[in-house]
Short mmCIF file of C-alpha atoms in Angstrom, two decimals:
data_model
loop_
_atom_site.label_atom_id
_atom_site.label_comp_id
_atom_site.label_asym_id
_atom_site.label_seq_id
_atom_site.Cartn_x
_atom_site.Cartn_y
_atom_site.Cartn_z
CA MET A 1 0.00 0.00 0.01
CA ALA A 2 1.34 3.41 -0.91
CA VAL A 3 2.33 5.70 1.97
CA ALA A 4 0.86 9.17 1.79
CA THR A 5 3.43 11.81 1.33
CA GLY A 6 2.01 13.77 4.24
CA SER A 7 2.70 10.85 6.66
CA ARG A 8 6.45 11.01 6.12
CA PRO A 9 8.39 12.68 8.90
CA PRO A 10 9.63 16.13 7.84
CA ARG A 11 13.25 16.36 6.76
CA PRO A 12 15.33 18.00 9.58
CA ALA A 13 16.50 21.55 8.97
CA VAL A 14 19.90 21.53 7.27
CA ILE A 15 22.53 23.77 8.94
CA ARG A 16 25.37 23.38 6.52
CA LYS A 17 27.26 20.82 4.46
CA LEU A 18 30.01 18.80 6.11
CA GLY A 19 33.48 20.20 5.41
CA HIS A 20 36.23 18.31 3.69
CA LEU A 21 37.72 16.92 6.91
CA GLU A 22 34.29 16.05 8.25
CA ASN A 23 33.35 14.19 5.06
CA TYR A 24 36.75 12.39 5.20
CA HIS A 25 35.89 10.96 8.63
CA GLN A 26 32.24 10.28 7.75
CA ALA A 27 33.41 8.12 4.81
CA TRP A 28 35.56 6.13 7.29
CA HIS A 29 32.52 5.49 9.43
CA THR A 30 30.10 4.37 6.68
CA LEU A 31 32.77 2.08 5.17
CA ARG A 32 33.56 0.61 8.63
CA HIS A 33 37.17 1.73 8.43
CA LEU A 34 36.90 3.45 11.84
CA LEU A 35 33.68 3.25 13.84
CA GLY A 36 34.23 4.61 17.35
CA VAL A 37 36.78 6.57 19.37
CA VAL A 38 36.67 6.34 23.20
CA ILE A 39 37.80 8.51 26.09
CA ALA A 40 36.88 7.06 29.44
CA CYS A 41 37.26 9.10 32.64
CA ARG A 42 36.80 8.04 36.26
CA TYR A 43 34.88 10.64 38.21
CA ALA A 44 35.35 10.49 42.00
CA LEU A 45 32.17 11.43 43.79
CA PRO A 46 32.04 14.21 46.44
CA THR A 47 31.88 12.85 49.99
CA SER A 48 28.45 14.39 50.61
CA ALA A 49 25.92 11.75 51.66
CA ALA A 50 23.33 13.23 49.31
CA VAL A 51 25.59 12.91 46.27
CA GLN A 52 26.59 9.33 47.31
CA ALA A 53 22.98 8.28 47.01
CA GLU A 54 22.66 6.42 43.72
CA ASP A 55 19.49 8.08 42.35
CA HIS A 56 20.81 11.56 43.12
CA ALA A 57 24.23 10.86 41.68
CA ARG A 58 22.52 9.73 38.42
CA ALA A 59 20.35 12.82 38.31
CA LEU A 60 23.31 15.14 38.83
CA PHE A 61 25.28 13.37 36.10
CA GLU A 62 22.42 13.51 33.62
CA HIS A 63 21.84 17.20 34.21
CA ALA A 64 25.56 17.92 33.82
CA VAL A 65 25.61 15.99 30.54
CA ALA A 66 22.58 17.98 29.43
CA GLN A 67 24.34 21.28 30.18
CA THR A 68 27.42 20.06 28.32
CA VAL A 69 25.26 19.32 25.26
CA LEU A 70 23.98 22.89 25.44
CA ASP A 71 27.54 24.23 25.75
CA HIS A 72 28.84 22.47 22.62
CA PRO A 73 26.80 22.62 19.37
CA MET A 74 28.52 19.58 17.88
CA LEU A 75 26.82 17.43 20.56
CA ARG A 76 23.33 18.29 19.25
CA VAL A 77 23.43 17.75 15.48
CA ALA A 78 22.82 14.77 13.23
CA ILE A 79 24.01 13.90 9.75
CA VAL A 80 21.79 13.29 6.69
CA ASP A 81 22.88 11.75 3.39
CA ALA A 82 25.56 9.96 5.32
CA GLU A 83 26.73 7.83 2.32
CA ALA A 84 26.59 10.61 -0.23
CA LYS A 85 29.67 12.47 -1.54
CA LYS A 86 28.52 15.50 0.43
CA SER A 87 26.66 14.94 3.68
CA SER A 88 24.92 17.69 5.71
CA TRP A 89 24.60 18.63 9.39
CA VAL A 90 20.98 18.92 10.53
CA ARG A 91 19.38 20.33 13.66
CA VAL A 92 18.00 18.15 16.43
CA ASP A 93 15.16 19.79 18.31
CA SER A 94 15.16 17.46 21.29
CA LEU A 95 17.46 14.80 22.62
CA ASP A 96 16.47 11.72 24.58
CA LEU A 97 19.46 11.27 26.87
CA ALA A 98 18.28 7.77 27.76
CA ALA A 99 19.21 6.78 24.19
CA HIS A 100 22.71 8.14 24.69
CA MET A 101 23.48 7.23 28.37
CA ASP A 102 23.57 3.59 29.45
CA TRP A 103 23.92 3.11 33.19
CA GLN A 104 25.30 -0.23 34.46
CA THR A 105 26.13 -1.51 37.92
CA LEU A 106 28.88 -4.13 37.84
CA ASN A 107 29.20 -6.63 40.66
CA CYS A 108 32.88 -7.69 40.35
CA THR A 109 34.86 -10.33 42.18
CA SER A 110 38.15 -8.43 41.85
CA GLU A 111 39.81 -5.36 40.42
CA GLN A 112 40.95 -7.47 37.44
CA ASP A 113 37.44 -8.72 36.85
CA TYR A 114 36.28 -5.09 36.62
CA GLU A 115 39.10 -4.10 34.30
CA ASP A 116 38.27 -7.03 32.00
CA ARG A 117 34.61 -6.00 31.86
CA LEU A 118 35.52 -2.33 31.32
CA GLN A 119 37.77 -3.48 28.47
CA ALA A 120 34.93 -5.39 26.84
CA ILE A 121 32.76 -2.30 27.00
CA ILE A 122 35.47 -0.14 25.42
CA ASP A 123 35.96 -2.64 22.63
CA HIS A 124 32.22 -2.81 22.11
CA HIS A 125 32.19 0.94 21.52
CA HIS A 126 35.12 0.63 19.10
CA ASP A 127 33.33 -1.96 16.98
CA THR A 128 29.76 -0.61 17.01
CA ASP A 129 28.64 2.03 14.57
CA PHE A 130 26.13 4.83 15.15
CA PRO A 131 22.97 3.55 13.46
CA HIS A 132 20.72 6.60 13.68
CA LEU A 133 22.99 9.18 12.07
CA ASP A 134 20.16 11.19 10.63
CA THR A 135 18.20 11.68 13.86
CA ARG A 136 20.74 11.34 16.67
CA PRO A 137 24.06 13.00 17.36
CA GLY A 138 27.01 10.63 16.92
CA TRP A 139 27.99 10.09 20.53
CA ARG A 140 27.06 7.79 23.41
CA MET A 141 28.31 6.83 26.84
CA THR A 142 28.34 3.93 29.23
CA LEU A 143 28.32 4.97 32.89
CA LEU A 144 29.57 2.35 35.31
CA ARG A 145 29.11 1.94 39.05
CA ARG A 146 31.19 -0.83 40.73
CA ARG A 147 30.97 -3.20 43.63
CA ILE A 148 33.81 -5.58 44.36
CA VAL A 149 32.32 -8.35 46.41
CA ALA A 150 32.25 -12.13 46.70
CA LEU A 151 28.75 -13.17 45.59
CA ASP A 152 26.75 -15.56 47.74
CA ASP A 153 25.00 -18.70 46.47
CA LYS A 154 22.04 -16.61 45.24
CA GLY A 155 24.32 -14.22 43.35
CA THR A 156 23.51 -11.41 45.77
CA ALA A 157 26.00 -8.59 46.28
CA GLY A 158 25.91 -6.90 49.69
CA ALA A 159 28.77 -4.43 49.43
CA GLU A 160 28.25 -0.72 48.86
CA LEU A 161 28.83 0.94 45.49
CA GLU A 162 32.28 2.45 45.28
CA PRO A 163 32.41 6.24 45.22
CA PHE A 164 33.09 6.79 41.55
CA VAL A 165 31.42 6.80 38.14
CA GLU A 166 33.35 5.48 35.15
CA CYS A 167 32.15 7.52 32.12
CA VAL A 168 33.02 5.73 28.92
CA PHE A 169 32.36 8.36 26.20
CA ALA A 170 32.40 7.17 22.56
CA TRP A 171 31.87 9.18 19.39
CA ASN A 172 31.82 9.19 15.58
CA HIS A 173 34.97 10.97 14.44
CA SER A 174 32.91 12.86 11.85
CA HIS A 175 31.62 15.10 14.68
CA PHE A 176 34.89 16.06 16.35
CA ASP A 177 38.49 15.05 17.19
CA GLY A 178 40.26 13.72 20.30
CA MET A 179 41.02 17.14 21.72
CA SER A 180 37.27 17.83 21.55
CA ALA A 181 36.58 14.79 23.66
CA LYS A 182 39.03 16.06 26.19
CA MET A 183 37.08 19.32 26.20
CA PHE A 184 33.89 17.29 26.71
CA HIS A 185 35.20 15.74 29.90
CA GLU A 186 36.61 18.97 31.21
CA THR A 187 33.26 20.71 30.54
CA LEU A 188 31.33 17.84 32.07
CA LEU A 189 33.50 18.01 35.22
CA ALA A 190 32.84 21.71 35.59
CA ASN A 191 29.10 21.24 35.07
CA LEU A 192 29.01 18.39 37.57
CA ASN A 193 30.38 20.74 40.21
CA LYS A 194 27.94 23.49 39.19
CA VAL A 195 24.79 21.37 39.41
CA THR A 196 26.04 19.79 42.67
CA ALA A 197 26.66 23.20 44.26
CA SER A 198 23.28 24.67 43.51
CA GLU A 199 19.75 23.25 42.91
CA GLU A 200 19.05 26.47 41.04
CA ASN A 201 21.73 25.67 38.48
CA MET A 202 20.15 22.21 38.04
CA ALA A 203 16.66 23.63 37.68
CA GLN A 204 17.64 25.97 34.85
CA ILE A 205 18.52 23.10 32.55
CA PRO A 206 15.51 22.29 30.21
CA LEU A 207 15.47 18.59 31.04
CA GLN A 208 12.10 16.87 31.45
CA GLY A 209 12.57 13.28 32.52
CA HIS A 210 15.32 12.18 30.09
CA LEU A 211 14.26 14.56 27.29
CA LEU A 212 16.41 17.61 26.66
CA ASP A 213 14.43 20.42 24.91
CA LEU A 214 16.69 22.07 22.33
CA SER A 215 13.98 24.06 20.54
CA THR A 216 14.92 27.25 22.27
CA PHE A 217 18.55 26.84 21.28
CA PRO A 218 18.19 26.66 17.47
CA LEU A 219 21.31 26.17 15.42
CA THR A 220 21.89 27.97 12.13
CA LYS A 221 24.87 28.31 9.86
CA ASP A 222 25.64 31.62 11.60
CA ASN A 223 25.94 30.22 15.12
CA PHE A 224 27.00 26.62 14.38
CA THR A 225 30.61 25.43 14.57
CA PRO A 226 32.36 26.20 11.27
CA ASN A 227 34.52 23.63 9.49
CA LEU A 228 38.28 24.07 9.33
CA HIS A 229 38.42 25.26 5.72
CA ASP A 230 35.97 28.12 6.46
CA ILE A 231 38.06 29.73 9.17
CA THR A 232 41.59 29.69 7.86
CA LYS A 233 43.54 29.77 4.62
CA LEU A 234 45.54 26.63 3.88
CA PRO A 235 48.14 27.67 1.31
CA VAL A 236 50.13 24.95 -0.52
CA THR A 237 53.16 25.28 -2.81
CA PRO A 238 53.27 23.55 -6.23
CA GLY A 239 56.06 21.24 -5.03
CA PHE A 240 54.16 20.14 -1.93
CA THR A 241 50.99 19.69 -3.99
CA VAL A 242 52.63 17.40 -6.56
CA LYS A 243 54.53 15.33 -3.96
CA THR A 244 51.61 14.89 -1.61
CA ALA A 245 48.98 14.36 -4.22
CA TRP A 246 51.06 11.65 -5.89
CA LYS A 247 51.68 9.83 -2.63
CA GLU A 248 48.12 10.03 -1.34
CA LEU A 249 45.99 10.00 -4.47
CA LYS A 250 47.81 7.86 -6.99
CA PRO A 251 45.81 4.78 -8.08
CA PRO A 252 46.80 1.43 -6.60
CA LYS A 253 49.12 -0.72 -8.61
CA LYS A 254 47.83 -3.91 -9.99
CA GLN A 255 48.81 -6.58 -7.45
CA SER A 256 48.86 -10.29 -7.54
CA SER A 257 46.34 -12.21 -5.33
CA SER A 258 49.18 -13.36 -3.09
CA THR A 259 49.86 -9.86 -1.84
CA SER A 260 46.54 -9.73 0.02
CA THR A 261 47.53 -12.41 2.50
CA ARG A 262 49.70 -12.13 5.58
CA THR A 263 52.21 -14.56 4.08
CA ALA A 264 52.68 -12.48 0.96
CA SER A 265 56.05 -11.30 -0.30
CA PRO A 266 56.71 -8.28 1.90
CA GLN A 267 60.36 -8.14 0.82
CA ARG A 268 59.11 -6.08 -2.10
CA ASP A 269 58.35 -3.17 0.20
CA SER A 270 60.38 -3.43 3.40
CA HIS A 271 60.16 0.33 3.90
CA GLY A 272 56.50 0.28 4.80
CA ALA A 273 54.36 -2.01 6.90
CA ALA A 274 53.90 -4.91 4.48
CA TRP A 275 54.30 -7.22 7.46
CA ALA A 276 50.75 -6.20 8.39
CA PRO A 277 48.69 -5.95 5.17
CA ILE A 278 45.39 -4.15 4.95
CA VAL A 279 42.33 -6.23 5.77
CA ALA A 280 39.06 -4.56 4.68
CA SER A 281 36.77 -7.67 4.82
CA SER A 282 36.18 -7.64 8.55
CA TYR A 283 36.48 -5.11 11.43
CA LYS A 284 37.28 -5.90 15.06
CA THR A 285 39.51 -3.89 17.40
CA HIS A 286 41.84 -5.30 20.07
CA THR A 287 42.80 -2.91 22.87
CA LEU A 288 45.53 -2.83 25.55
CA ARG A 289 45.81 -0.24 28.32
CA SER A 290 48.38 0.69 30.89
CA HIS A 291 48.54 3.19 33.70
CA SER A 292 52.18 3.49 32.64
CA LEU A 293 53.49 6.05 35.11
CA ASP A 294 52.16 7.54 38.36
CA GLY A 295 52.37 11.26 39.07
CA PRO A 296 55.96 11.35 40.39
CA ALA A 297 57.28 9.03 37.71
CA LEU A 298 55.71 11.14 34.98
CA ALA A 299 57.30 14.28 36.44
CA LYS A 300 60.66 12.45 36.41
CA ILE A 301 60.40 11.35 32.80
CA LEU A 302 59.42 14.88 31.71
CA ALA A 303 62.40 16.25 33.58
CA LEU A 304 64.65 13.70 31.85
CA CYS A 305 63.22 14.77 28.50
CA ARG A 306 63.99 18.43 29.20
CA LYS A 307 67.64 17.58 30.07
CA GLN A 308 68.45 15.98 26.68
CA GLU A 309 71.14 17.50 24.54
CA GLY A 310 69.94 19.99 21.97
CA GLY A 311 66.86 21.19 23.86
CA GLY A 312 63.92 19.49 25.44
CA ILE A 313 62.45 16.34 23.99
CA THR A 314 58.68 16.13 24.18
CA LEU A 315 56.88 13.11 25.59
CA THR A 316 55.37 12.56 22.16
CA ALA A 317 58.82 12.29 20.65
CA LEU A 318 59.98 9.90 23.33
CA VAL A 319 56.98 7.60 22.96
CA HIS A 320 57.61 7.52 19.18
CA ALA A 321 61.23 6.46 19.84
CA LEU A 322 60.10 3.80 22.32
CA CYS A 323 57.63 2.45 19.78
CA LEU A 324 60.47 2.10 17.30
CA SER A 325 62.77 0.41 19.78
CA SER A 326 60.06 -1.98 20.91
CA LEU A 327 59.00 -2.87 17.37
CA VAL A 328 62.48 -3.33 15.91
CA SER A 329 63.37 -5.76 18.67
CA LEU A 330 60.54 -8.11 17.64
CA PHE A 331 61.87 -8.75 14.18
CA PRO A 332 64.75 -11.17 13.46
CA ARG A 333 68.21 -9.65 13.30
CA THR A 334 68.94 -11.38 10.04
CA GLN A 335 66.82 -11.76 6.93
CA SER A 336 65.16 -15.16 6.58
CA ALA A 337 64.02 -16.83 3.38
CA ASN A 338 60.64 -17.18 5.06
CA ALA A 339 58.48 -14.15 4.13
CA GLY A 340 56.87 -14.24 7.60
CA ALA A 341 60.31 -13.56 9.14
CA LEU A 342 60.86 -10.27 7.34
CA LYS A 343 63.44 -7.86 8.73
CA PRO A 344 62.20 -4.39 7.83
CA ASP A 345 65.02 -1.90 7.30
CA SER A 346 62.81 1.20 7.68
CA PHE A 347 59.63 2.21 9.46
CA GLU A 348 57.05 4.97 9.01
CA ALA A 349 54.95 6.52 11.77
CA ALA A 350 52.45 9.36 12.08
CA THR A 351 51.50 12.00 14.67
CA ALA A 352 48.10 13.66 15.09
CA ILE A 353 48.49 17.44 15.23
CA ASN A 354 46.03 19.74 17.01
CA PHE A 355 45.34 22.38 14.36
CA ARG A 356 43.89 24.81 16.93
CA ARG A 357 47.43 26.00 17.66
CA PHE A 358 47.50 27.57 14.13
CA LEU A 359 44.01 29.12 14.32
CA LYS A 360 43.24 32.64 15.52
CA PRO A 361 40.21 33.45 17.63
CA ASN A 362 37.36 35.45 16.12
CA PRO A 363 38.12 34.77 12.44
CA PRO A 364 36.17 36.77 9.78
CA GLY A 365 32.56 35.77 9.76
CA TYR A 366 32.79 34.09 13.17
CA PRO A 367 33.34 36.90 15.72
CA SER A 368 32.67 34.77 18.80
CA LEU A 369 34.68 31.64 17.83
CA ASP A 370 37.44 30.46 20.14
CA PRO A 371 38.97 27.38 18.46
CA GLY A 372 40.76 26.39 21.63
CA ARG A 373 37.37 25.90 23.33
CA THR A 374 35.42 24.51 20.40
CA MET A 375 34.56 20.89 19.84
CA ALA A 376 35.17 20.23 16.14
CA ASN A 377 37.43 18.42 13.67
CA TYR A 378 40.41 20.80 13.86
CA VAL A 379 43.07 18.18 13.48
CA THR A 380 45.72 17.19 10.95
CA GLY A 381 48.71 14.82 10.93
CA MET A 382 52.27 14.45 9.83
CA ASP A 383 54.41 11.48 8.84
CA HIS A 384 57.85 10.42 10.11
CA LYS A 385 60.34 8.13 8.48
CA PHE A 386 62.94 6.07 10.34
CA GLY A 387 65.51 5.12 7.83
CA PRO A 388 67.94 2.22 7.68
CA GLY A 389 70.59 4.08 9.75
CA ILE A 390 68.54 4.53 12.96
CA VAL A 391 66.78 1.18 12.49
CA SER A 392 70.12 -0.61 12.15
CA GLU A 393 71.46 1.19 15.26
CA MET A 394 68.38 0.18 17.20
CA ARG A 395 68.74 -3.44 16.07
CA GLU A 396 72.48 -3.64 16.80
CA THR A 397 72.30 -2.05 20.26
CA ASP A 398 69.21 -3.93 21.42
CA PRO A 399 69.91 -6.69 24.00
CA PRO A 400 70.61 -9.94 22.15
CA ALA A 401 67.85 -11.71 24.04
CA ALA A 402 65.23 -9.14 22.94
CA ALA A 403 64.53 -10.97 19.64
CA ASP A 404 63.19 -13.79 21.77
CA THR A 405 59.59 -12.72 22.34
CA THR A 406 59.50 -14.41 25.72
CA SER A 407 62.42 -12.37 27.00
CA ASP A 408 62.33 -9.11 28.97
CA ALA A 409 65.95 -8.17 28.37
CA LYS A 410 67.00 -4.83 29.83
CA LEU A 411 68.13 -1.89 27.75
CA THR A 412 71.83 -1.42 27.20
CA ASP A 413 73.42 2.06 27.49
CA ALA A 414 73.84 2.00 23.73
CA ALA A 415 70.15 1.15 23.25
CA ARG A 416 69.15 4.07 25.50
CA LYS A 417 71.34 6.39 23.44
CA ALA A 418 69.68 5.17 20.23
CA ILE A 419 66.26 5.81 21.73
CA TRP A 420 67.10 9.42 22.64
CA LYS A 421 68.58 9.84 19.15
CA ALA A 422 65.31 8.71 17.53
CA ALA A 423 63.38 11.00 19.87
CA ALA A 424 65.55 13.92 18.82
CA GLN A 425 64.68 13.14 15.19
CA ILE A 426 60.95 13.29 15.91
CA LYS A 427 61.46 16.54 17.88
CA HIS A 428 63.14 18.02 14.79
CA ASP A 429 60.22 16.82 12.60
CA LEU A 430 57.64 18.36 14.95
CA ASP A 431 59.52 21.65 15.32
CA ALA A 432 59.68 21.97 11.55
CA ARG A 433 56.00 21.24 11.28
CA MET A 434 55.12 23.84 13.96
CA GLU A 435 57.17 26.49 12.11
CA ARG A 436 55.10 25.92 8.93
CA GLY A 437 51.85 26.69 10.70
CA ASN A 438 48.93 26.30 8.32
CA LYS A 439 51.15 26.28 5.23
CA ASN A 440 51.77 23.10 3.17
CA ASP A 441 49.47 20.93 5.23
CA GLN A 442 47.67 17.92 3.77
CA THR A 443 44.31 19.46 4.71
CA GLY A 444 45.00 22.16 2.10
CA LEU A 445 44.69 19.48 -0.64
CA MET A 446 41.46 17.80 0.58
CA GLY A 447 39.43 19.69 -2.02
CA LEU A 448 41.11 17.62 -4.72
CA VAL A 449 39.04 14.62 -3.62
CA GLY A 450 35.39 14.62 -4.69
CA ASP A 451 34.40 11.29 -3.24
CA TRP A 452 36.04 10.17 -0.01
CA ARG A 453 34.27 6.83 0.09
CA ALA A 454 35.77 5.96 -3.30
CA GLN A 455 39.17 7.23 -2.21
CA HIS A 456 39.21 5.28 1.05
CA THR A 457 38.07 2.15 -0.84
CA ALA A 458 40.96 2.58 -3.33
CA ASN A 459 43.38 2.92 -0.44
CA THR A 460 42.52 -0.61 0.75
CA LYS A 461 44.14 -1.89 -2.36
CA LYS A 462 47.45 -0.12 -1.68
CA PRO A 463 50.28 -1.31 0.53
CA ARG A 464 50.19 -0.16 4.15
CA HIS A 465 52.92 2.31 4.98
CA THR A 466 52.41 3.35 8.60
CA ALA A 467 53.55 1.10 11.43
CA TRP A 468 51.90 3.19 14.18
CA ASN A 469 49.92 6.40 14.63
CA LEU A 470 50.39 8.41 17.78
CA SER A 471 47.81 10.78 19.20
CA ASN A 472 48.75 12.48 22.50
CA LEU A 473 45.94 14.39 24.17
CA GLY A 474 48.25 16.02 26.69
CA VAL A 475 47.00 16.61 30.25
CA ILE A 476 43.45 16.56 31.52
CA ASP A 477 42.85 18.83 34.52
CA GLY A 478 41.10 16.51 36.90
CA GLY A 479 39.91 19.36 39.08
CA SER A 480 40.20 20.07 42.80
CA THR A 481 41.50 17.62 45.41
CA ASP A 482 38.76 18.98 47.68
CA GLU A 483 36.60 16.04 48.75
CA ALA A 484 33.51 18.21 48.39
CA SER A 485 34.02 18.34 44.63
CA TRP A 486 33.89 15.93 41.75
CA ALA A 487 37.31 15.02 40.35
CA VAL A 488 38.75 13.01 37.48
CA THR A 489 41.31 10.45 38.75
CA LYS A 490 41.82 8.21 35.66
CA CYS A 491 41.54 8.52 31.90
CA TRP A 492 41.84 6.09 28.99
CA PHE A 493 41.95 7.36 25.40
CA THR A 494 41.66 4.68 22.74
CA VAL A 495 41.02 4.86 18.99
CA GLY A 496 39.34 2.05 17.10
CA ALA A 497 41.50 0.19 14.65
CA MET A 498 42.11 2.05 11.37
CA VAL A 499 41.77 -0.20 8.36
CA CYS A 500 44.13 1.87 6.16
CA GLY A 501 46.05 3.68 8.94
CA GLY A 502 48.85 2.56 11.27
CA VAL A 503 49.10 -0.98 12.35
CA PHE A 504 48.96 0.28 15.96
CA MET A 505 47.17 3.26 17.39
CA ILE A 506 49.14 4.60 20.34
CA THR A 507 47.22 7.05 22.55
CA PRO A 508 48.84 8.67 25.62
CA VAL A 509 46.92 10.96 27.94
CA ALA A 510 47.82 12.31 31.37
CA VAL A 511 45.63 13.30 34.34
CA LYS A 512 47.07 16.16 36.37
CA GLY A 513 48.66 14.69 39.49
CA GLN A 514 47.65 11.15 38.62
CA GLY A 515 50.17 10.16 35.97
CA LEU A 516 50.30 8.85 32.40
CA PHE A 517 47.81 6.43 30.79
CA ILE A 518 48.60 4.81 27.36
CA GLY A 519 46.28 2.88 25.10
CA CYS A 520 47.18 0.65 22.12
CA THR A 521 44.75 -0.72 19.53
CA TRP A 522 45.08 -2.83 16.42
CA GLN A 523 42.79 -4.62 13.99
CA ASP A 524 41.99 -8.30 14.34
CA GLY A 525 43.49 -10.45 11.62
CA VAL A 526 46.26 -8.03 10.68
CA LEU A 527 48.91 -9.53 12.91
CA ASP A 528 49.28 -12.07 15.74
CA LYS A 529 47.90 -11.05 19.10
CA GLN A 530 51.03 -12.30 20.89
CA PHE A 531 53.18 -10.01 18.68
CA ALA A 532 50.99 -6.99 19.53
CA GLU A 533 50.97 -7.77 23.23
CA LYS A 534 54.75 -8.10 23.33
CA PHE A 535 55.19 -4.84 21.47
CA PHE A 536 53.02 -2.95 23.94
CA ALA A 537 54.59 -4.61 26.96
CA ARG A 538 58.04 -3.61 25.74
CA LEU A 539 56.95 -0.08 25.13
CA ILE A 540 55.71 0.27 28.70
CA ASP A 541 58.67 -1.59 30.22
CA ARG A 542 61.18 0.55 28.35
CA LEU A 543 59.45 3.75 29.31
CA ARG A 544 59.64 2.65 33.00
CA GLU A 545 63.26 1.68 32.63
CA LEU A 546 64.11 5.19 31.52
CA VAL A 547 62.39 6.56 34.63
CA ALA A 548 64.68 4.34 36.73
CA GLU A 549 67.85 5.92 35.26
#
């Protein structure tokens, strides 16, 4: 039976088209090349008895989330024509927070039991798409309360809930970048303390039940978050254009069927990451996490970085160098005839760059815009190459037992020197990139691509080049140590596996006074789980060894 035209729901009001960078990420999502990014923060509850009550704690949290949605326009828009070449942002007039916030109480037998269940939730968010893109904003959260208790025969838990809420926030990268998610948590923390301090602050939020009324906060092109290309010029030189366009946009070479398997002939391209070929047929993320350094240890490693010859080394540069050291040590020292025992002589890596540092506040047409406080996709990246020289030095100075994946051999003095040498190289790369500002950046060439879904699909047929991507969110201010306030005490930042990106996604984030937390993800079927686990374990062990100097 035909459906009357009048019975169809009205098309939401279009605010603007997605920008180049937003369409780039939206194509990833619809192709299942990257589904979800996660930043999970642990919020310690104030000691007030009223706040400790479960129903009241939930109400406070929901009102604080509602206010955060009002504070950041990108949290209250949806996407129409998601699989088209050009998608659009549309207005959402109301938001059912119950569809975005999932509360769970976990009765756990141990700390490890809880961590395992938390890990399963994080991986679920990595591997689950956002199915209602045209009617719901692309974010969601799981909020966890925990009891650690030995269950009785009836499965009854008698212990009290522990005084924290674990907020696992996941989002579609089309909406905003990692720095934006950091802003989300910092805004949420501030709003939690506001609504806790005053019932009047809570009452002013237009929340009825779980429904947030957005009709009195209409978004238009004039007051909505602009895309990157509308607020800054991105000049590129002819030389940069030719070099970058050829590398990124050239069509894939015709390849034999054997190159699509993990036992292909990677000797043909030992400069890339042919040891972990692209797998586009399935998508599942594996995740590892480590509270790598406590507060004092993080302060010590940062001081050690500052003391290095030639000026301070950043933590980002050091983690890159440790990734190289840890990865090189897992390959055989000599080339084997067996393709699976490849000894790469070079590696490539990439760093996510926060573009906000190059953007001025109040750009023409947007007099109230402060990019540093705006949730958006204001991000870019840069590549690094570790050539045969530094790779050979890493390999030769690494402890002989390190090639044995069951060994935890300690770093030699020569190996430490090689690590700092590699870190200095990354520092030089990053310094040069900072000096360029918004000039000769890959985002300046995004207009050359008319169909990002087609481009990403073509990329699956090319060799993988990047061994790891590193995205460092810096430091989250966890708030006051005053027990009367909410505070963030832990944070985990993890990015779902990237089908055509780095083999590993390495994601450090620090919480002020609490130390450094590092995540590592990779795609199932790309490489052996034992190899990945050993790589990450060595990365963390070697970081801690440097602290012990």
